[in-house]
Amino acid sequence: MLRIAVPNKGSLSGPASAILHEAGYQQRKESKELVLVDPVNEVEFFYLRPRDIAIYVATGRLDIGITGRDLLVDSGADAEEILPLGFARSTFRFAARPGTAESADDLKGRTIATSYEGIVGRHLAEHGVDASVVHLDGAVETAIELGVAQVIADVVETGTSLRNAGLEVFGEPIMHSEAVVIRRTGAGSEDAAEPKVQQFLRRLHGVLVARAYVMMDYDCRAEHLERAVALTPGLESPTVSPLHNEGWVAVRAMVPAKDAQRIMDDLYALGARAILTTAIHACRL
């Protein structure tokens, strides 16, 4: 069986289980379940702490896992990202009191408090900056007020909590993170699990595409077809069928969900009618 690590709690847990369910895999019904066997799909799921998943996958005892890019990098584990999943996005930034620093180059000799010393250490090394890193578990904003550090590095969403603490972000983002599928570094075609891994990735990719696109159907006059197709080119090309009424055709194509309403407006202005959109639940490209 394919052995897969799944986050057991936190912001990654719910969306990870949701995408696996949409991909056709069984998921646990109780949060206390640590292992779930899906015999139909020949998969065994292990529900683990998100921060530990990269370590387990790197050993090769588990074939693949879902975790955050930030947690993968912070762990330093011998594992690599093989598919971004688009949820649990976050941005890591430096922050300090106004006037403390303007970029990572200004951090030489400073002390930086963070919950992700692996990420910060790698970033400083890439910039050739010699600074001290102090590990704190959460609430790093108070580190500056209490004199533990002059700078913090943390996830920044709106920046409200930083401003409330009298801090401001500076420099370029340290990292943009999201949920990712990971695998032991170097695992590939020689691995016995490779066919099942590729099938798993195809399923998840199909869900991601299905979430991002809708199927659009509409009728239009044949003389307007080329202009209509330019609005709805589809992935390969649209399906075009003649209608019973002469001079009319029916068109079907996949279009980005975020653009669907604008495309419908443009098609209507072109003379298209009976314009419909339908959700896509799964696909293979």
Coordinates of C-alpha atoms in Angstrom, one line a residue:
M1 CA 0.0 0.0 0.0
L2 CA 1.0 3.6 -0.6
R3 CA 1.8 5.2 2.8
I4 CA 0.8 8.8 3.1
A5 CA 1.3 11.3 6.0
V6 CA -1.6 13.7 6.6
P7 CA -1.6 16.7 9.1
N8 CA -3.6 15.7 12.2
K9 CA -4.5 19.2 13.3
G10 CA -4.1 22.9 12.7
S11 CA -4.8 25.0 9.6
L12 CA -3.5 22.2 7.3
S13 CA -5.6 19.4 8.6
G14 CA -9.1 20.3 7.4
P15 CA -8.2 21.4 3.8
A16 CA -5.8 18.4 3.4
S17 CA -8.6 15.9 4.3
A18 CA -11.0 17.8 2.0
I19 CA -8.8 17.6 -1.0
L20 CA -8.1 13.9 -0.4
H21 CA -11.8 13.2 -0.1
E22 CA -12.5 15.1 -3.3
A23 CA -9.8 12.9 -4.9
G24 CA -11.7 9.8 -4.0
Y25 CA -9.9 8.7 -0.9
Q26 CA -11.4 7.6 2.4
Q27 CA -10.7 9.9 5.3
R28 CA -11.1 9.5 9.1
K29 CA -14.3 10.3 10.8
E30 CA -12.9 10.9 14.3
S31 CA -9.9 13.1 15.1
K32 CA -8.6 10.5 17.4
E33 CA -7.9 8.1 14.6
L34 CA -4.1 8.0 13.9
V35 CA -4.1 5.5 11.0
L36 CA -6.7 4.8 8.4
V37 CA -6.6 2.1 5.7
D38 CA -8.3 2.7 2.4
P39 CA -8.3 -0.8 0.9
V40 CA -10.1 0.2 -2.3
N41 CA -7.4 2.6 -3.3
E42 CA -4.6 0.7 -1.7
V43 CA -3.5 3.6 0.5
E44 CA -2.7 3.8 4.2
F45 CA -3.0 7.3 5.8
F46 CA -1.0 8.3 8.9
Y47 CA -2.2 11.4 10.8
L48 CA 0.8 13.1 12.3
R49 CA 1.8 16.5 13.7
P50 CA 2.4 18.8 10.7
R51 CA 5.8 19.7 11.9
D52 CA 6.9 16.0 12.0
I53 CA 5.7 15.0 8.6
A54 CA 8.8 16.0 6.7
I55 CA 11.0 14.0 9.1
Y56 CA 8.9 10.8 8.7
V57 CA 8.9 11.1 4.9
A58 CA 12.6 11.7 4.7
T59 CA 13.3 8.4 6.4
G60 CA 11.5 6.6 3.6
R61 CA 9.1 4.8 6.0
L62 CA 6.3 6.9 4.5
D63 CA 6.1 7.4 0.8
I64 CA 4.7 10.9 0.6
G65 CA 3.1 13.5 2.9
I66 CA 1.2 16.7 2.9
T67 CA 2.6 19.5 5.0
G68 CA 3.5 23.2 4.7
R69 CA 6.5 24.4 2.6
D70 CA 7.5 26.4 5.7
L71 CA 7.6 23.3 7.8
L72 CA 9.5 21.3 5.2
V73 CA 12.2 24.0 4.9
D74 CA 12.3 24.6 8.7
S75 CA 12.8 20.8 9.4
G76 CA 15.9 20.6 7.2
A77 CA 14.8 17.1 6.4
D78 CA 16.0 15.2 3.3
A79 CA 12.6 15.6 1.5
E80 CA 11.4 17.8 -1.4
E81 CA 8.3 19.4 -2.6
I82 CA 6.6 17.7 -5.6
L83 CA 3.2 19.4 -5.9
P84 CA 1.9 22.7 -4.5
L85 CA -1.7 22.5 -3.3
G86 CA -2.7 26.2 -3.1
F87 CA -4.2 26.3 0.4
A88 CA -2.8 27.4 3.8
R89 CA -0.9 30.2 2.2
S90 CA 1.3 32.4 4.4
T91 CA 4.1 34.9 4.1
F92 CA 7.1 35.1 6.4
R93 CA 8.6 38.6 7.1
F94 CA 11.1 40.3 9.4
A95 CA 9.6 42.9 11.8
A96 CA 11.1 45.3 14.3
R97 CA 10.5 48.7 15.8
P98 CA 10.6 51.5 13.2
G99 CA 14.1 52.5 12.2
T100 CA 15.7 49.3 13.4
A101 CA 16.5 47.9 9.9
E102 CA 15.6 48.2 6.3
S103 CA 16.7 44.9 4.9
A104 CA 18.2 41.5 5.9
D105 CA 21.7 43.1 5.3
D106 CA 21.1 45.3 8.3
L107 CA 20.7 42.4 10.7
K108 CA 24.4 41.7 11.3
G109 CA 25.0 41.2 15.0
R110 CA 21.3 41.4 15.8
T111 CA 19.3 38.8 17.7
I112 CA 16.2 37.5 15.9
A113 CA 13.3 35.7 17.7
T114 CA 11.3 33.2 15.7
S115 CA 9.4 29.9 15.8
Y116 CA 11.1 28.9 12.5
E117 CA 14.8 29.1 13.1
G118 CA 15.5 26.7 10.2
I119 CA 13.9 29.1 7.7
V120 CA 15.5 32.2 9.2
G121 CA 18.9 30.6 9.4
R122 CA 18.8 29.5 5.8
H123 CA 17.7 33.0 4.7
L124 CA 20.5 34.7 6.7
A125 CA 23.1 32.3 5.3
E126 CA 21.9 33.0 1.7
H127 CA 22.4 36.7 2.4
G128 CA 25.7 36.2 4.2
V129 CA 24.4 37.8 7.4
D130 CA 25.9 36.7 10.7
A131 CA 23.1 37.1 13.3
S132 CA 21.8 35.2 16.3
V133 CA 18.5 33.3 16.2
V134 CA 16.5 32.6 19.3
H135 CA 13.7 30.0 19.1
L136 CA 10.4 30.8 20.7
D137 CA 7.1 28.8 20.5
G138 CA 4.5 31.4 19.5
A139 CA 3.8 35.0 20.5
V140 CA 7.2 36.2 19.2
E141 CA 5.9 39.8 19.1
T142 CA 6.6 40.2 22.8
A143 CA 10.3 39.2 22.4
I144 CA 11.3 42.7 21.5
E145 CA 9.3 44.4 24.3
L146 CA 10.9 42.0 26.8
G147 CA 14.4 42.5 25.4
V148 CA 15.0 39.0 24.2
A149 CA 15.6 40.1 20.6
Q150 CA 15.7 43.3 18.5
V151 CA 14.0 41.7 15.5
I152 CA 11.4 39.0 15.0
A153 CA 10.6 36.8 12.0
D154 CA 7.0 35.4 11.8
V155 CA 4.0 34.8 9.6
V156 CA 2.4 38.1 8.5
E157 CA -1.2 38.2 7.3
T158 CA -2.7 41.7 7.8
G159 CA 0.1 43.0 10.0
T160 CA -2.4 44.3 12.6
S161 CA -0.9 42.4 15.5
L162 CA 2.5 43.7 14.6
R163 CA 1.3 47.3 14.5
N164 CA -0.5 46.9 17.8
A165 CA 2.9 45.8 19.2
G166 CA 4.6 48.9 17.8
L167 CA 6.4 46.9 15.1
E168 CA 6.6 47.1 11.3
V169 CA 7.7 44.7 8.6
F170 CA 10.8 45.5 6.6
G171 CA 12.8 44.0 3.7
E172 CA 11.7 41.4 1.2
P173 CA 9.6 38.4 2.3
I174 CA 11.6 35.6 3.7
M175 CA 9.3 33.0 2.2
H176 CA 5.9 32.5 0.6
S177 CA 4.4 29.2 2.0
E178 CA 1.5 27.0 1.2
A179 CA 0.5 23.3 1.6
V180 CA 2.6 21.0 -0.5
V181 CA 3.0 17.3 -1.3
I182 CA 6.5 16.1 -0.3
R183 CA 8.6 13.1 -1.0
R184 CA 12.0 11.8 0.1
T185 CA 14.7 13.6 -1.9
G186 CA 15.9 11.5 -4.8
A187 CA 13.0 9.0 -4.8
G188 CA 11.9 8.4 -8.4
S189 CA 11.3 5.9 -11.1
E190 CA 13.3 3.2 -9.4
D191 CA 11.0 3.3 -6.4
A192 CA 8.4 0.5 -6.2
A193 CA 5.8 3.0 -5.1
E194 CA 6.3 5.2 -8.2
P195 CA 3.2 4.2 -10.2
K196 CA 0.9 4.7 -7.1
V197 CA 2.6 8.0 -6.3
Q198 CA 2.0 9.3 -9.9
Q199 CA -1.6 8.1 -9.7
F200 CA -2.0 10.0 -6.4
L201 CA -0.5 13.2 -7.9
R202 CA -2.8 12.9 -10.9
R203 CA -5.8 12.7 -8.7
L204 CA -4.8 15.7 -6.6
H205 CA -3.9 17.7 -9.7
G206 CA -7.3 16.8 -11.2
V207 CA -9.0 18.3 -8.1
L208 CA -7.0 21.5 -8.3
V209 CA -7.9 21.9 -11.9
A210 CA -11.6 21.1 -11.2
R211 CA -11.6 23.8 -8.5
A212 CA -10.0 26.4 -10.8
Y213 CA -12.2 25.9 -13.9
V214 CA -15.9 25.6 -14.8
M215 CA -17.5 24.1 -17.9
M216 CA -19.2 26.7 -20.0
D217 CA -21.9 25.9 -22.7
Y218 CA -23.5 28.4 -25.0
D219 CA -25.1 28.8 -28.4
C220 CA -24.0 31.3 -30.9
R221 CA -24.4 32.3 -34.6
A222 CA -21.9 30.5 -36.9
E223 CA -20.6 33.8 -38.2
H224 CA -19.6 34.8 -34.6
L225 CA -17.9 31.5 -33.8
E226 CA -14.3 32.6 -34.2
R227 CA -14.8 35.6 -32.0
A228 CA -16.6 33.5 -29.4
V229 CA -13.9 30.8 -29.5
A230 CA -11.3 33.5 -28.9
L231 CA -13.1 34.2 -25.6
T232 CA -13.4 30.5 -24.7
P233 CA -10.3 28.7 -26.2
G234 CA -10.6 25.8 -23.6
L235 CA -7.6 23.7 -22.7
E236 CA -7.0 22.1 -26.1
S237 CA -9.8 23.6 -28.1
P238 CA -13.6 23.9 -27.5
T239 CA -16.2 21.4 -28.7
V240 CA -18.4 22.8 -31.4
S241 CA -21.6 21.1 -32.6
P242 CA -24.2 22.3 -35.2
L243 CA -27.7 23.0 -33.9
H244 CA -31.0 22.0 -35.5
N245 CA -31.6 25.6 -36.4
E246 CA -29.4 26.4 -39.4
G247 CA -26.7 29.0 -38.8
W248 CA -26.4 28.2 -35.0
V249 CA -23.7 26.2 -33.2
A250 CA -23.3 24.9 -29.6
V251 CA -20.0 25.5 -27.9
R252 CA -18.5 23.8 -24.8
A253 CA -15.2 24.7 -23.2
M254 CA -13.5 24.9 -19.8
V255 CA -12.9 28.4 -18.6
P256 CA -11.2 29.8 -15.5
A257 CA -13.8 30.1 -12.7
K258 CA -12.5 33.5 -11.7
D259 CA -13.2 34.9 -15.2
A260 CA -16.5 33.1 -15.8
Q261 CA -18.8 36.0 -15.2
R262 CA -16.8 38.4 -17.4
I263 CA -16.7 35.9 -20.2
M264 CA -20.4 35.4 -20.0
D265 CA -20.9 39.1 -20.3
D266 CA -18.6 39.3 -23.3
L267 CA -20.4 36.3 -25.0
Y268 CA -23.8 37.8 -24.4
A269 CA -22.6 41.1 -26.0
L270 CA -21.4 39.0 -29.0
G271 CA -24.9 37.5 -29.4
A272 CA -24.4 34.2 -27.7
R273 CA -27.4 32.9 -25.8
A274 CA -28.2 30.0 -23.4
I275 CA -24.9 30.5 -21.6
L276 CA -24.5 28.1 -18.8
T277 CA -21.7 27.2 -16.4
T278 CA -21.3 23.9 -14.6
A279 CA -19.0 23.0 -11.7
I280 CA -16.3 20.4 -12.4
H281 CA -15.9 17.8 -9.7
A282 CA -12.9 15.9 -11.1
C283 CA -10.8 15.7 -14.2
R284 CA -7.7 14.3 -15.9
L285 CA -5.7 16.4 -18.3

